[in-house]
């Protein structure tokens, strides 16, 4: 074997053949599958694939389902989806199914090779690196394992790298650009929405392990911060935007003003009536008041 193992799952021969040759010329050992069934068979062969290039439009099974099966069999492998489905909902579904990256067709070979290098480079760690620990969350860089309160948390490769980067800078505000550069690649070509998707996945998985999801705070217009202390109870994982008084408070203020006005009007009316009674006159407004005054001899 001359390099990392790549499993290429693509049913279109016009794409698979030249892409396979290009990958081989760059030192990768390439296994090619035209169907989902063959891809699943090849995924368990040794040595295990380091990275999977997965087309979603396969003839025997939808690529999203294949991604789920591959993620179960290859928890440490990088899965990159290659597809013509460019809608945001497709990207979200693909990432949630277990993919680490999403490349739309037609793609540029140079860009794809750069992404592959970046993904594989992130998988190389210093075996002597000390584990990172903040609160109940521990990330073992050498073993590439994460635990929360002693319970192991299963993370995809990119989720692991992102969490490790946030823990390294715990308590610091880390910009989106910094995270994209350090966790993905300095020459990232795609949308940074993939960062938001991975943060969402981390919050969900840490929350399932008993960690408050708000430990990863969104800094609007900037990036994220991993909190070094337990967030306040009921806190949000998203920083609220500054606003005027909440509607409920405004309603309370309006009600209070109305009540005060009504009380003032009632007091004034009562005072006027009392003054009139002292003068020996009971008067009412309008013509009725005039008749009452005449009867009193005024």
Short mmCIF file of C-alpha atoms in Angstrom, two decimals, residues 127-272:
data_model
loop_
_atom_site.label_atom_id
_atom_site.label_comp_id
_atom_site.label_asym_id
_atom_site.label_seq_id
_atom_site.Cartn_x
_atom_site.Cartn_y
_atom_site.Cartn_z
CA UNK A 127 0.29 10.05 20.18
CA UNK A 128 1.97 11.91 23.05
CA UNK A 129 -0.71 14.60 23.14
CA UNK A 130 -2.28 14.96 26.58
CA UNK A 131 -6.07 14.55 26.86
CA UNK A 132 -8.14 17.74 26.91
CA UNK A 133 -10.55 18.12 29.81
CA UNK A 134 -13.10 20.79 30.69
CA UNK A 135 -15.67 19.95 33.35
CA UNK A 136 -17.06 16.46 32.75
CA UNK A 137 -15.97 16.40 29.10
CA UNK A 138 -12.68 14.64 28.27
CA UNK A 139 -11.17 14.33 24.79
CA UNK A 140 -8.37 11.78 24.37
CA UNK A 141 -6.48 12.94 21.29
CA UNK A 142 -4.27 9.85 21.02
CA UNK A 143 -7.15 7.39 21.21
CA UNK A 144 -9.59 9.79 19.48
CA UNK A 145 -12.22 9.12 22.12
CA UNK A 146 -14.56 11.49 23.93
CA UNK A 147 -16.35 10.94 27.22
CA UNK A 148 -18.72 12.96 29.40
CA UNK A 149 -19.03 12.05 33.06
CA UNK A 150 -17.28 8.75 32.33
CA UNK A 151 -19.72 7.85 29.55
CA UNK A 152 -18.27 7.56 26.06
CA UNK A 153 -19.72 9.91 23.44
CA UNK A 154 -19.61 8.67 19.84
CA UNK A 155 -18.44 11.48 17.57
CA UNK A 156 -17.79 11.61 13.85
CA UNK A 157 -14.22 12.56 12.87
CA UNK A 158 -15.00 16.19 12.12
CA UNK A 159 -17.14 16.56 15.24
CA UNK A 160 -14.22 15.21 17.28
CA UNK A 161 -11.79 17.69 15.72
CA UNK A 162 -14.18 20.59 16.28
CA UNK A 163 -14.77 19.71 19.93
CA UNK A 164 -11.01 19.31 20.49
CA UNK A 165 -10.38 22.75 19.00
CA UNK A 166 -13.05 24.36 21.19
CA UNK A 167 -11.65 22.65 24.30
CA UNK A 168 -8.12 23.84 23.48
CA UNK A 169 -9.46 27.39 23.57
CA UNK A 170 -12.06 26.91 26.32
CA UNK A 171 -13.23 30.23 27.69
CA UNK A 172 -12.06 32.08 24.58
CA UNK A 173 -14.16 33.52 21.79
CA UNK A 174 -13.16 31.64 18.63
CA UNK A 175 -14.12 33.12 15.27
CA UNK A 176 -15.84 31.16 12.53
CA UNK A 177 -12.89 31.78 10.20
CA UNK A 178 -10.47 30.40 12.78
CA UNK A 179 -12.52 27.26 13.27
CA UNK A 180 -12.93 26.72 9.53
CA UNK A 181 -9.17 27.13 9.03
CA UNK A 182 -8.07 24.92 11.92
CA UNK A 183 -10.73 22.21 11.72
CA UNK A 184 -11.44 22.13 8.00
CA UNK A 185 -8.86 23.81 5.80
CA UNK A 186 -7.23 27.19 5.27
CA UNK A 187 -8.45 27.12 1.66
CA UNK A 188 -12.01 25.99 2.35
CA UNK A 189 -14.18 26.63 -0.68
CA UNK A 190 -17.65 25.80 0.57
CA UNK A 191 -20.25 27.39 2.81
CA UNK A 192 -19.50 27.74 6.52
CA UNK A 193 -22.96 26.37 7.28
CA UNK A 194 -21.24 23.02 7.76
CA UNK A 195 -19.72 24.52 10.94
CA UNK A 196 -23.17 25.31 12.32
CA UNK A 197 -24.38 21.80 11.52
CA UNK A 198 -21.45 20.23 13.36
CA UNK A 199 -21.91 22.50 16.39
CA UNK A 200 -25.58 21.53 16.48
CA UNK A 201 -24.62 17.85 16.38
CA UNK A 202 -22.10 18.35 19.21
CA UNK A 203 -24.71 20.05 21.38
CA UNK A 204 -27.17 17.26 20.76
CA UNK A 205 -24.69 14.49 21.56
CA UNK A 206 -23.23 16.20 24.63
CA UNK A 207 -26.75 16.92 25.85
CA UNK A 208 -27.67 13.25 25.52
CA UNK A 209 -24.65 12.46 27.73
CA UNK A 210 -25.85 14.83 30.46
CA UNK A 211 -23.84 17.94 29.50
CA UNK A 212 -25.73 21.22 29.19
CA UNK A 213 -25.81 22.03 25.43
CA UNK A 214 -25.39 25.70 26.36
CA UNK A 215 -21.77 24.92 27.23
CA UNK A 216 -21.11 25.84 23.57
CA UNK A 217 -22.22 29.44 23.27
CA UNK A 218 -23.01 31.10 19.96
CA UNK A 219 -21.46 34.54 19.58
CA UNK A 220 -23.62 36.23 16.99
CA UNK A 221 -21.69 37.64 14.07
CA UNK A 222 -18.40 36.18 15.35
CA UNK A 223 -18.21 32.50 16.25
CA UNK A 224 -18.40 30.25 19.32
CA UNK A 225 -17.10 29.91 22.87
CA UNK A 226 -16.80 26.76 24.98
CA UNK A 227 -17.69 27.75 28.54
CA UNK A 228 -15.30 26.77 31.34
CA UNK A 229 -18.04 26.82 33.98
CA UNK A 230 -21.49 25.30 34.05
CA UNK A 231 -23.94 27.62 32.25
CA UNK A 232 -26.74 29.10 34.34
CA UNK A 233 -29.86 26.95 34.60
CA UNK A 234 -32.22 27.59 31.74
CA UNK A 235 -29.54 29.34 29.73
CA UNK A 236 -29.61 29.26 25.95
CA UNK A 237 -26.96 27.89 23.63
CA UNK A 238 -27.58 30.97 21.50
CA UNK A 239 -26.79 34.46 22.77
CA UNK A 240 -30.02 36.49 22.68
CA UNK A 241 -29.98 39.63 20.54
CA UNK A 242 -30.52 42.88 22.47
CA UNK A 243 -34.14 43.96 22.25
CA UNK A 244 -36.52 46.48 23.78
CA UNK A 245 -38.74 45.48 26.67
CA UNK A 246 -40.33 42.07 26.10
CA UNK A 247 -43.95 42.10 24.87
CA UNK A 248 -45.19 40.66 28.17
CA UNK A 249 -43.47 43.46 30.11
CA UNK A 250 -44.87 46.06 27.71
CA UNK A 251 -48.35 44.66 28.25
CA UNK A 252 -47.86 44.82 32.02
CA UNK A 253 -46.70 48.44 31.74
CA UNK A 254 -49.73 49.34 29.57
CA UNK A 255 -52.09 47.66 32.04
CA UNK A 256 -50.45 49.49 34.94
CA UNK A 257 -50.78 52.85 33.14
CA UNK A 258 -54.43 52.20 32.33
CA UNK A 259 -55.16 51.22 35.93
CA UNK A 260 -53.44 54.36 37.24
CA UNK A 261 -55.39 56.57 34.83
CA UNK A 262 -58.67 54.95 35.83
CA UNK A 263 -57.87 55.34 39.54
CA UNK A 264 -56.99 59.02 39.06
CA UNK A 265 -60.23 59.69 37.18
CA UNK A 266 -62.29 57.94 39.87
CA UNK A 267 -60.57 59.88 42.64
CA UNK A 268 -61.20 63.20 40.88
CA UNK A 269 -64.89 62.42 40.36
CA UNK A 270 -65.31 61.38 44.01
CA UNK A 271 -63.63 64.55 45.23
CA UNK A 272 -65.90 66.73 43.07
#
